[in-house]
Phi, psi and omega in degrees: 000137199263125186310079175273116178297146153283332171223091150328110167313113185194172191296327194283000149273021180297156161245346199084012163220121219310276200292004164257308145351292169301316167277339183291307161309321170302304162319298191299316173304295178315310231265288175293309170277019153309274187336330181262314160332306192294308165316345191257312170104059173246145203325170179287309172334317193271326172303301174271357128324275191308308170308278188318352177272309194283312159333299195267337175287345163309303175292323188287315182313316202297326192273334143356274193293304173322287159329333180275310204281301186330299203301292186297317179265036194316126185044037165250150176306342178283324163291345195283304195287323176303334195265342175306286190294359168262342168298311181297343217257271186306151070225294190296330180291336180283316159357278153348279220292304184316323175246061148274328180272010151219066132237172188264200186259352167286324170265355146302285184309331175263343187265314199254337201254322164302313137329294181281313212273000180257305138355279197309306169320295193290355212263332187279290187315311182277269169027260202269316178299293158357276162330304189296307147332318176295304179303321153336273204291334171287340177301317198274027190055024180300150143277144186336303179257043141261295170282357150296313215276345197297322198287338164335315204255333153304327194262340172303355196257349181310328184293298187289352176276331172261016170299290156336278186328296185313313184285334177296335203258289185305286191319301157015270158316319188279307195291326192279359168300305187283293195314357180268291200281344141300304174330303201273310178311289213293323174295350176278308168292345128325275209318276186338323183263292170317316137310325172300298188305318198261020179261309176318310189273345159279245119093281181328279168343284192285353176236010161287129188296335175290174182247123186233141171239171185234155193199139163283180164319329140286013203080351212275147162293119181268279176201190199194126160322177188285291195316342192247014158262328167283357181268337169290312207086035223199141160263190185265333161327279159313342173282321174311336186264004170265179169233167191294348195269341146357292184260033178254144150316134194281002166286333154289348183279343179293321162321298181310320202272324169300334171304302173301304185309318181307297165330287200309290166331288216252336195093336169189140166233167160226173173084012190264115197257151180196160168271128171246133186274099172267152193311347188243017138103011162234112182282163172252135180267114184229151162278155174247133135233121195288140149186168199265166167287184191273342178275021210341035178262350177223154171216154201251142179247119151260109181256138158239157184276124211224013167282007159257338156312300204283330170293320174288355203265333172314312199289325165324291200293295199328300208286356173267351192243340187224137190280127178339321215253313199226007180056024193248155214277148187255178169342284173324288176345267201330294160349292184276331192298329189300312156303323124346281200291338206280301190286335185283318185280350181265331179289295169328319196045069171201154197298147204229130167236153175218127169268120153252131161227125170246161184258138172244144202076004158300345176287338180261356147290323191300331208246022157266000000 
């Protein structure tokens, strides 16, 4: 996000003397980023951060700038008065901080931010400036009602330095105006391609033939396509109060909670086949695939129904293994068990016998 001041910055808060300059700049830099924080909506913590720094970078200045006034004005009433208005300055900002936590940040902005960058500014021009005239000129070898009165007539020059200032504020203002409205066309046109995407990934979601669900960490259901209600049997009202191990066998859930717990590790598993107990009392055989979501607060399941798959892959092996006619195991059977036993007695060492019987006239049994 691109930094918009709230106090713009510009020479013409120099005072002419360095080290009040520098700290006079530092305020403003705190001062705005309260200000951008306040704008962000960020946590209080971080808000009563950014406050205990300007408080205290507030108190070092202030006793800075007082040591500076001190030196040149000793027992004149302009230091006196000057150390009033910076006490009264800390008493309202500690205010501040003490009812900021039950307002909201829009009355935080208007009440303390405003409120400071309008104070600092003015506390600069006037002031702060003054004084520093005084010092100046005493620096330059004036005596004390010598460098006032010089400074008297210096400040008469003030209507055009805040003309200056304004017109400095205002460009300012104006350039960080357009960067907030490029800022803001580009953030629409983010939001805009994001809508898009997640009106697509709904699309996706509600018209996949898989049945795709959503689960917390616990298993529990968050919500679910249409394909993964009609495959439950489950409406989604009634599916939500449940959990996927719910809908396991119970020689399975244990399988099931270790399955979640891996997901949670590794992030995704696939290929996890299981029966699944649908509401209307005929289990299924279905695959899973697991994975987490990017909030890495959910995981997304695409499950599909695979018992009729699994019924033709039965019947296959049935018919590879057994003769059609008589359900008795054919060759291929023979064969492999036969191969089995064969590779178990050579690991074993121990002798293998195999009886053949022929039948005689089984072929006219075979072929009615």
């Amino acid at each position: 996000m691109q930094n918009i001041d709230i106090f713009p910055w510009n020479e013409h808060f120099n005072t002419g003397i360095k080290t009040i300059d520098e700290q006079h700049r530092n305020l403003v830099d705190i001062i705005n980023r309260l200000a951008k924080h306040v704008a962000l909506d960020s946590e209080s913590v971080e808000l009563n951060t950014i406050f205990d720094e300007l408080i205290e970078y507030t108190v070092y200045h202030f006793q800075a700038e007082e040591e500076i006034w001190h030196k040149y004005l000793p027992d004149d009433t302009l230091d006196a008065d000057h150390k009033i208005i910076h006490q009264q300055f800390v008493t309202k900002v500690l205010e501040f901080k003490a009812e900021q936590e039950n307002k909201e940040n829009s009355k935080l902005t208007k009440d303390i931010l405003l409120y400071l960058a309008k104070w600092l500014a003015s506390h600069i021009l006037e002031s702060d400036r003054y004084l520093a005239y005084v010092v100046l000129a005493v620096e330059d070898g004036l005596n004390l009602h010598q460098a006032k009165a010089m400074a008297d007539e210096r400040m008469k020059e003030l209507t055009q330095v805040l003309t200056e200032v304004i017109l400095s504020i205002y460009s300012a203002l104006s350039s960080n105006t357009m960067d907030l409205i490029h800022e803001m066309k580009a953030h629409d046109s983010v939001a805009l391609a994001l809508k898009k995407k997640k009106e697509e990934l709904e699309t996706i979601f509600n018209t996949s033939k898989d049945g795709i669900a959503i689960l917390d960490l616990d298993a529990n259901f968050l919500d679910a396509n249409r394909a993964y209600l009609e495959m439950t049997g489950y409406d989604l009202e009634e599916l939500l109060t449940k959990s996927c191990y719910e809908l396991s066998l119970p020689e399975d859930r244990t399988r099931a909670v270790e399955t979640i717990k891996s997901v949670v590790q590794k992030g995704f598993i696939t290929n996890f086949e299981k029966t699944f107990v649908v509401n209307n009392s005929k289990n299924i055989i279905i695959n899973m695939s697991f994975a987490m979501m990017p909030d890495k607060k959910r995981i997304i399941v695409s499950t599909k129904d695979v018992s009729e798959y699994k019924e033709q892959e039965r019947k296959l092996q049935y018919v590879a293994h057994y003769d059609i006619i008589t359900g008795l195991p054919n060759r291929v059977l023979l064969s492999d068990r036969l191969q089995q036993v064969m590779s178990h007695s050579r690991r074993n060492q121990f002798e293998l016998a195999v009886v053949y019987l022929d039948l005689d006239g089984f072929k006219i049994i075979n072929d009615l």
